[in-house]
PDB file of C-alpha atoms in Angstrom:
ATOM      1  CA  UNK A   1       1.627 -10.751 -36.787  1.00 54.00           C
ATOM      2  CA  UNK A   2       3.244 -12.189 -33.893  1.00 71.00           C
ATOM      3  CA  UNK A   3       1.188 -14.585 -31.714  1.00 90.00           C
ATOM      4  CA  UNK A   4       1.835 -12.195 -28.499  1.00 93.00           C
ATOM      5  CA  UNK A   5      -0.299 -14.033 -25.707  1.00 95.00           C
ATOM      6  CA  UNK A   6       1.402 -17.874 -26.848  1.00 96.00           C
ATOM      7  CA  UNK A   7       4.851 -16.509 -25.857  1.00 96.00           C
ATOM      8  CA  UNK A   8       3.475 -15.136 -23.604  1.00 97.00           C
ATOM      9  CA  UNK A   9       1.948 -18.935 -21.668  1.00 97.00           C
ATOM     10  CA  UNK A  10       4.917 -20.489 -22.791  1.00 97.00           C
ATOM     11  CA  UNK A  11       7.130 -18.150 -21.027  1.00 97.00           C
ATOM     12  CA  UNK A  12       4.962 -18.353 -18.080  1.00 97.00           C
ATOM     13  CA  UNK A  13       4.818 -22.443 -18.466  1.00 96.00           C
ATOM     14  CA  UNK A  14       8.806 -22.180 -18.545  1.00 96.00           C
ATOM     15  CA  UNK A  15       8.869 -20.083 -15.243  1.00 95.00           C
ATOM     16  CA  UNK A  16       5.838 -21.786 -13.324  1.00 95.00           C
ATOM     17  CA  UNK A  17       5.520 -25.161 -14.614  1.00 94.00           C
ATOM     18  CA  UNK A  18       2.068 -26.166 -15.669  1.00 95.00           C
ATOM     19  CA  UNK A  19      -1.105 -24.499 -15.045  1.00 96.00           C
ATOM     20  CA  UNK A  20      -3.682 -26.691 -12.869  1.00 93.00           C
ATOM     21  CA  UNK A  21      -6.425 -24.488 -13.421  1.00 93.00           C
ATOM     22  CA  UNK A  22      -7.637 -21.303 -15.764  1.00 93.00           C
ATOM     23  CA  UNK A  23     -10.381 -19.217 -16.250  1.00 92.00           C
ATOM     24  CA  UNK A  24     -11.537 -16.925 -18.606  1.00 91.00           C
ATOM     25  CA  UNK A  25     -13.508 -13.188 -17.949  1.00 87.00           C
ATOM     26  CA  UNK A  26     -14.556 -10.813 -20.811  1.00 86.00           C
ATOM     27  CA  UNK A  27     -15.683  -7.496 -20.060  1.00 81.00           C
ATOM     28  CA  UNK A  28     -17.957  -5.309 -22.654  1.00 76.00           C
ATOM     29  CA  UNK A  29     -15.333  -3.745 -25.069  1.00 74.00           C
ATOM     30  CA  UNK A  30     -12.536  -5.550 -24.130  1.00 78.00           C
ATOM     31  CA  UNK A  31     -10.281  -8.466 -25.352  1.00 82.00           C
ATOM     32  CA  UNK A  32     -10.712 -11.626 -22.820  1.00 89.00           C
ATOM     33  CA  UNK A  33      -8.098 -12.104 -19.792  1.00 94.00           C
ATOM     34  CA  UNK A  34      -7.181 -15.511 -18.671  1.00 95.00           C
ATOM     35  CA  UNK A  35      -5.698 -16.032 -15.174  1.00 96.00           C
ATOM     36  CA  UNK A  36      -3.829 -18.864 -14.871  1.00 97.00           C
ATOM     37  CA  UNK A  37      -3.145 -21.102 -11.175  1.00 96.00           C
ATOM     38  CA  UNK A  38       0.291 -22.360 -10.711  1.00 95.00           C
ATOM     39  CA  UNK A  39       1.102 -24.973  -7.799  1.00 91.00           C
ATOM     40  CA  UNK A  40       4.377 -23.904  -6.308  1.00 81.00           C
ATOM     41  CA  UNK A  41       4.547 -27.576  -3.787  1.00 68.00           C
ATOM     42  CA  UNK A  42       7.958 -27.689  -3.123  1.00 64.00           C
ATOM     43  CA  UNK A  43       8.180 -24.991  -0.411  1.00 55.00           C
ATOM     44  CA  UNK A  44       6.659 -25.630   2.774  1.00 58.00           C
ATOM     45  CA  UNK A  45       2.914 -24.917   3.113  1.00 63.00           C
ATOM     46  CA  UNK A  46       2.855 -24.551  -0.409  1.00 88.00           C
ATOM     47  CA  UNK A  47       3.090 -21.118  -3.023  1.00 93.00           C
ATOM     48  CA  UNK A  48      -0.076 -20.584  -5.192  1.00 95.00           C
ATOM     49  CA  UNK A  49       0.578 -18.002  -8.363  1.00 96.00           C
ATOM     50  CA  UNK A  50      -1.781 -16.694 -10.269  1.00 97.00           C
ATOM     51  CA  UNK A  51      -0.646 -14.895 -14.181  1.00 98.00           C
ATOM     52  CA  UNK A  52      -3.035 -13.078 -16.150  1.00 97.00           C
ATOM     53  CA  UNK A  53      -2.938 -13.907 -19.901  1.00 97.00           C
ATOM     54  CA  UNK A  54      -4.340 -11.370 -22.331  1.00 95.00           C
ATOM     55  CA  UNK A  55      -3.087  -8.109 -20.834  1.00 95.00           C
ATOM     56  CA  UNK A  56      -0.069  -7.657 -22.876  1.00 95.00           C
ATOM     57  CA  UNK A  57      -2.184  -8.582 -25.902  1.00 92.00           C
ATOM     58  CA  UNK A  58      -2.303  -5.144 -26.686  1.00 90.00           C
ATOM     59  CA  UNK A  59       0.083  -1.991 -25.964  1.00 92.00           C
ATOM     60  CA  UNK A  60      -0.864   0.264 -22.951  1.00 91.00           C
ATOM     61  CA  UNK A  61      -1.050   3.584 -24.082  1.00 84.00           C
ATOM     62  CA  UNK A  62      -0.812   6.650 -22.570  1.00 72.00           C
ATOM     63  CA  UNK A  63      -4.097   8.368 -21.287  1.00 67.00           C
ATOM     64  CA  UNK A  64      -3.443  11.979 -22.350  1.00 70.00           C
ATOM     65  CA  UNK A  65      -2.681  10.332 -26.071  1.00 70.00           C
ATOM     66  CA  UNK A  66      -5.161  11.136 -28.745  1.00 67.00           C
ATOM     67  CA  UNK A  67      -4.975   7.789 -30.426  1.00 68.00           C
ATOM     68  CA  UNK A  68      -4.103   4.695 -29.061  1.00 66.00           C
ATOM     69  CA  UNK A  69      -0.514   2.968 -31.133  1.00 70.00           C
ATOM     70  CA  UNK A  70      -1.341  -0.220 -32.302  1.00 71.00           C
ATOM     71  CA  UNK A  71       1.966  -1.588 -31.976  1.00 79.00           C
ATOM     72  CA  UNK A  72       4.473   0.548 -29.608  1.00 80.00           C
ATOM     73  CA  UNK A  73       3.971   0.775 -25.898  1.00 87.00           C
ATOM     74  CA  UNK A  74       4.573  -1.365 -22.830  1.00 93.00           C
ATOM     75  CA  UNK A  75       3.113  -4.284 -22.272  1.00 95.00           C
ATOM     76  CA  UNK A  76       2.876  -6.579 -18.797  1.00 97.00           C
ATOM     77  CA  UNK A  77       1.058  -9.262 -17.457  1.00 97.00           C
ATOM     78  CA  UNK A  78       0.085  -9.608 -14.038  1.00 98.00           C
ATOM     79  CA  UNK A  79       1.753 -12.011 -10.997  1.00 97.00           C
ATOM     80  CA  UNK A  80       0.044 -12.624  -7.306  1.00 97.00           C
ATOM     81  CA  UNK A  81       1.828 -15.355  -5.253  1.00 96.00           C
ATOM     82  CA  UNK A  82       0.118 -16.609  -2.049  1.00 96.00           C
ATOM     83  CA  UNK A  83       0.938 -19.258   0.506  1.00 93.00           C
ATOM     84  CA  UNK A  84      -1.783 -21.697  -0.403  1.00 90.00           C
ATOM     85  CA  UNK A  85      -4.722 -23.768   1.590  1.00 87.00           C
ATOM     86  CA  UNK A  86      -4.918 -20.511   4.522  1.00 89.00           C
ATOM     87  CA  UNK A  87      -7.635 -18.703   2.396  1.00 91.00           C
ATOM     88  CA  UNK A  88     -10.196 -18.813  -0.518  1.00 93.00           C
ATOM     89  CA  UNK A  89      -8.308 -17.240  -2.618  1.00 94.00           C
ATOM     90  CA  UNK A  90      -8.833 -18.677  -6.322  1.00 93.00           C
ATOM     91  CA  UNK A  91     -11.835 -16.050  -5.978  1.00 94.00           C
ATOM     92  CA  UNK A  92      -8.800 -13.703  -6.560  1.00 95.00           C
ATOM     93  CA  UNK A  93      -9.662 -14.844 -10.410  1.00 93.00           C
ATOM     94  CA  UNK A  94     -12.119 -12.155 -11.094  1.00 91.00           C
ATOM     95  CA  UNK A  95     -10.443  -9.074  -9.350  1.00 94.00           C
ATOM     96  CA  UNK A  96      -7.227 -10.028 -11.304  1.00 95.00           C
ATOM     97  CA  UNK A  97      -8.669 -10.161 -14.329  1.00 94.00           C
ATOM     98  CA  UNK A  98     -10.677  -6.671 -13.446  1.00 92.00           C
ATOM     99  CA  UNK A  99      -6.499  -5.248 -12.689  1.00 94.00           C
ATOM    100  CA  UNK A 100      -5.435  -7.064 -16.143  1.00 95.00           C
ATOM    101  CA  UNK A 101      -8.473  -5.290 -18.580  1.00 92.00           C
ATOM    102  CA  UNK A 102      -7.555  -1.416 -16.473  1.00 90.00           C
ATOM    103  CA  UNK A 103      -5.584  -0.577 -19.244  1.00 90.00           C
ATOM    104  CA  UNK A 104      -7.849  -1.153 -21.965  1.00 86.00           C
ATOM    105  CA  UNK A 105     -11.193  -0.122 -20.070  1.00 84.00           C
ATOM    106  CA  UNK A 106      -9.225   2.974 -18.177  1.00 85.00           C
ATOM    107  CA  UNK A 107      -6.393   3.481 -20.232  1.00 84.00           C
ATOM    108  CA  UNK A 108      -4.189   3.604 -17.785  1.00 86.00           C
ATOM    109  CA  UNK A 109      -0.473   2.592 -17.562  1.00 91.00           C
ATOM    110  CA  UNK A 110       0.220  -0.110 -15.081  1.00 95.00           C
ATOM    111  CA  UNK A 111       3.918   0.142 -14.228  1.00 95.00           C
ATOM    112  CA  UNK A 112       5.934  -0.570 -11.309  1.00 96.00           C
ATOM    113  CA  UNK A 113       5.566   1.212  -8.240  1.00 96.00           C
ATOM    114  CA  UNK A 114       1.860   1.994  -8.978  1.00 95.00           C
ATOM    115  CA  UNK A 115      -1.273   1.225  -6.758  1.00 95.00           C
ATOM    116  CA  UNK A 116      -4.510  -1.011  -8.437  1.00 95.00           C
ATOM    117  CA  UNK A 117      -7.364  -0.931  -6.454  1.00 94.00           C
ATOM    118  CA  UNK A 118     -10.480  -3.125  -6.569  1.00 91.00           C
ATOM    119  CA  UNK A 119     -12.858  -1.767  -4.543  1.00 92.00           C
ATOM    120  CA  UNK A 120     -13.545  -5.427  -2.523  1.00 94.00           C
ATOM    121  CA  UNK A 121     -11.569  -7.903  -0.943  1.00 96.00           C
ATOM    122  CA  UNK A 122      -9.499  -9.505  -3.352  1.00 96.00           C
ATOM    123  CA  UNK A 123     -11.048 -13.070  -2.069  1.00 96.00           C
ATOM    124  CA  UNK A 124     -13.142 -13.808   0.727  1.00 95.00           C
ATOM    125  CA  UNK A 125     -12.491 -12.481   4.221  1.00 94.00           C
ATOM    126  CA  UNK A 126      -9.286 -10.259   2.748  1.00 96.00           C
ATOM    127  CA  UNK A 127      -7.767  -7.964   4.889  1.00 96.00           C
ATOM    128  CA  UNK A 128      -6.642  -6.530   1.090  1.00 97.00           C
ATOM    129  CA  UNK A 129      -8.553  -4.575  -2.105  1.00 96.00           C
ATOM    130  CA  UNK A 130      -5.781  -2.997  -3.216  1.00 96.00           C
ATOM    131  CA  UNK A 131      -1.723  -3.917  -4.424  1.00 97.00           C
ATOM    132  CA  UNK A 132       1.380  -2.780  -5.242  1.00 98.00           C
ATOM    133  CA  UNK A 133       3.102  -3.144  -8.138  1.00 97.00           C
ATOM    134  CA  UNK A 134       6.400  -4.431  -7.709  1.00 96.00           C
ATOM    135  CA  UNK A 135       9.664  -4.272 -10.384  1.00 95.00           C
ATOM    136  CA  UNK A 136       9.811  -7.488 -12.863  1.00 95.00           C
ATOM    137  CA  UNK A 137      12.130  -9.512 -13.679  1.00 84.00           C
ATOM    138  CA  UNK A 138      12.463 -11.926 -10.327  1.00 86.00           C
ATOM    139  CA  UNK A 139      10.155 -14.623 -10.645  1.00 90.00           C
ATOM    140  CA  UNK A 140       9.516 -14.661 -14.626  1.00 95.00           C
ATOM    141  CA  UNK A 141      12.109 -12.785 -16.824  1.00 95.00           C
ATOM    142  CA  UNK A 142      10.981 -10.120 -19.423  1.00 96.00           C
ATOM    143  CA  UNK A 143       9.798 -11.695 -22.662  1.00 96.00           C
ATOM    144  CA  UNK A 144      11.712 -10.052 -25.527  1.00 95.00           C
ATOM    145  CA  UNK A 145       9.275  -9.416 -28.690  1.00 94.00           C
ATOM    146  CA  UNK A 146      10.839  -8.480 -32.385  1.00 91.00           C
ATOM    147  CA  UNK A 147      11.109  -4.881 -32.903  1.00 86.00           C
ATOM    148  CA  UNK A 148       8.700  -2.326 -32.703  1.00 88.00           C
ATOM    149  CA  UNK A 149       7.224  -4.160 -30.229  1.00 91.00           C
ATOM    150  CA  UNK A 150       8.291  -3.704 -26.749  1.00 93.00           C
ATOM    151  CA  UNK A 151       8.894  -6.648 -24.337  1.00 95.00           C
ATOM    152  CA  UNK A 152       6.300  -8.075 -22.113  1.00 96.00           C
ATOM    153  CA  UNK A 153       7.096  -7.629 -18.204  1.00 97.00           C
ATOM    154  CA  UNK A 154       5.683  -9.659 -15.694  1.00 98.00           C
ATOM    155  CA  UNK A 155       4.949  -7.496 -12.492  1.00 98.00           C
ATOM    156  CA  UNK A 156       4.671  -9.123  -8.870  1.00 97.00           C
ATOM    157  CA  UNK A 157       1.361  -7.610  -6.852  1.00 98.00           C
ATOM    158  CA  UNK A 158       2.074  -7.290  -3.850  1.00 98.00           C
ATOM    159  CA  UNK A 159      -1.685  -7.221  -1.632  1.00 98.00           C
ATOM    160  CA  UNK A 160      -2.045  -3.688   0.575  1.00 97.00           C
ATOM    161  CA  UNK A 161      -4.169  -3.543   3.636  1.00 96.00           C
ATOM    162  CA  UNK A 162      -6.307   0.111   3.508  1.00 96.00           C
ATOM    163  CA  UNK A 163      -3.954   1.598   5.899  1.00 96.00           C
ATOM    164  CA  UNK A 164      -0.862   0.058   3.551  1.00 97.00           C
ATOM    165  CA  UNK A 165      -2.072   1.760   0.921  1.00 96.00           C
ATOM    166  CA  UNK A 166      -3.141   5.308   2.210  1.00 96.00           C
ATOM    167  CA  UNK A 167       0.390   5.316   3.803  1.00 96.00           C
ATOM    168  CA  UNK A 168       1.881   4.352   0.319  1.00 97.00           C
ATOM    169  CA  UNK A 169      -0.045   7.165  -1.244  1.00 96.00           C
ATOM    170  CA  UNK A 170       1.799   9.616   1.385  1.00 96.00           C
ATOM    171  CA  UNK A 171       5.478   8.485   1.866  1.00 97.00           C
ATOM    172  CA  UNK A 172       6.001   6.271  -1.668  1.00 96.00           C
ATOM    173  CA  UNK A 173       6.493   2.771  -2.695  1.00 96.00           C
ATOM    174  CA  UNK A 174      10.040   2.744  -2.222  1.00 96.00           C
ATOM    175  CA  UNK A 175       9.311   3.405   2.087  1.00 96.00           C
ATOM    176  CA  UNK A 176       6.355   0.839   1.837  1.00 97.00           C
ATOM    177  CA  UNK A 177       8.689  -1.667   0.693  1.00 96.00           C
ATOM    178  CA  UNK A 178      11.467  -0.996   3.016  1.00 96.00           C
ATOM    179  CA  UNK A 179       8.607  -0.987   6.109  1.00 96.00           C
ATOM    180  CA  UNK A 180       7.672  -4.576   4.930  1.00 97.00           C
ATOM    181  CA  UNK A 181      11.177  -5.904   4.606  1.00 96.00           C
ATOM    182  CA  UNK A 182      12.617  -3.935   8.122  1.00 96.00           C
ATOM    183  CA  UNK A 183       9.529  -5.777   9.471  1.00 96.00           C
ATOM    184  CA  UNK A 184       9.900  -9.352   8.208  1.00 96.00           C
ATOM    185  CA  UNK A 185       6.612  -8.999   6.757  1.00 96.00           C
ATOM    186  CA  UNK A 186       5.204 -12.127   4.804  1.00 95.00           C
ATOM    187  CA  UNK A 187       4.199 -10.847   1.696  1.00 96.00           C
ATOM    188  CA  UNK A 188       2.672 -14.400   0.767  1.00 95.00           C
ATOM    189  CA  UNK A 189      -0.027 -14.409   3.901  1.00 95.00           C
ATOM    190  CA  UNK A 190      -3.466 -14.155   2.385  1.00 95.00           C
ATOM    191  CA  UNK A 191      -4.059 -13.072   5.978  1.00 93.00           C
ATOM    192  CA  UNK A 192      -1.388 -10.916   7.171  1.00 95.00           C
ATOM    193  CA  UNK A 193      -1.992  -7.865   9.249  1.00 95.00           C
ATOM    194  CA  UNK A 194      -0.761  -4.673   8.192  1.00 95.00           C
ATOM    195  CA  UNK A 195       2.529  -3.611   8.717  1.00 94.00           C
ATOM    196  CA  UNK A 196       3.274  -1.501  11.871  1.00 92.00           C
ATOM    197  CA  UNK A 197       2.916   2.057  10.068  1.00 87.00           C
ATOM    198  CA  UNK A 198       4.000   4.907  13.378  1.00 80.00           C
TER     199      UNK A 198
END
């Protein structure tokens, strides 16, 4: 069987360079996530990422499903980026790694255009528990698998402030996005205020 989750690093290695830091979290009944911290220094101020590792260890499979497939199904791992030293926010470890283990403890299907929520801040002082998932492919390409198994995508979060989110959940994704970009918003800002929404 294919060694899904060393791809999986090595196409994140190729993309990000090399991780400075990891940790590991294990939740009762599920496999363990890694989250990974990639230094981005060569842009100004400086672009922290953060990849889970272990997600796409498994298919997500659809909630209404009887039995879970083994081998088909999507599978993703997870991609915050954050302009670095303006926030705690390596203690974004733990809620990533509580997004990463959803579909296995929730069985739910994280795909593009969805809302995670975590409840808390997503570090200290956040204006942000929740995130949007954005459409792969920018920052890390798609990591082709042999057949049956279906490629692993590597989906941007994009951090929501409450009223972000609750306006998401009424006009769509697509309009959140386009509010963000009309507005020059900087998605990066671990302390950005939320987007004007009137």
């Amino acid at each position: 069987m294919v060694d899904v989750l060393a791809l999986v690093e090595a196409r994140l290695r190729t993309a990000l360079g090399e991780p400075d830091a990891r940790a590991a979290v294990t939740f009762l009944g599920t496999d363990r996530v890694e989250v990974l911290r990639f230094q981005d220094t060569g842009q100004e101020g400086g672009i922290v990422r953060y990849a889970t590792l272990g997600m796409s260890a498994q298919p997500m499979s659809d909630p209404t499903a009887m039995l879970a497939d083994p081998v088909a199904g999507p599978r993703a791992e997870l991609v915050l980026s954050v302009r670095g030293g303006l926030a705690d926010t390596d203690k974004v470890l733990r809620p990533l790694a509580v997004l990463a283990a959803s579909p296995q403890v929730e069985g739910v299907v994280v795909a593009p255009g969805a809302s995670l929520d975590v409840g808390d801040p997503l570090w200290p002082g956040a204006p942000f528990t929740s995130v949007l998932v954005a459409e792969p492919g920018g920052l890390v390409e798609d990591l082709e698998l042999d057949a049956p198994l279906d490629p692993v995508r590597f989906l941007p979060l994009l951090p929501m402030t409450p009223n972000e989110a609750a306006w998401k959940r009424v006009h769509g994704a697509q309009a959140l996005q386009e509010r963000w970009l009309t507005n020059g918003t900087d998605l990066r800002d671990p302390s950005r205020k939320s987007v004007p929404l009137d």
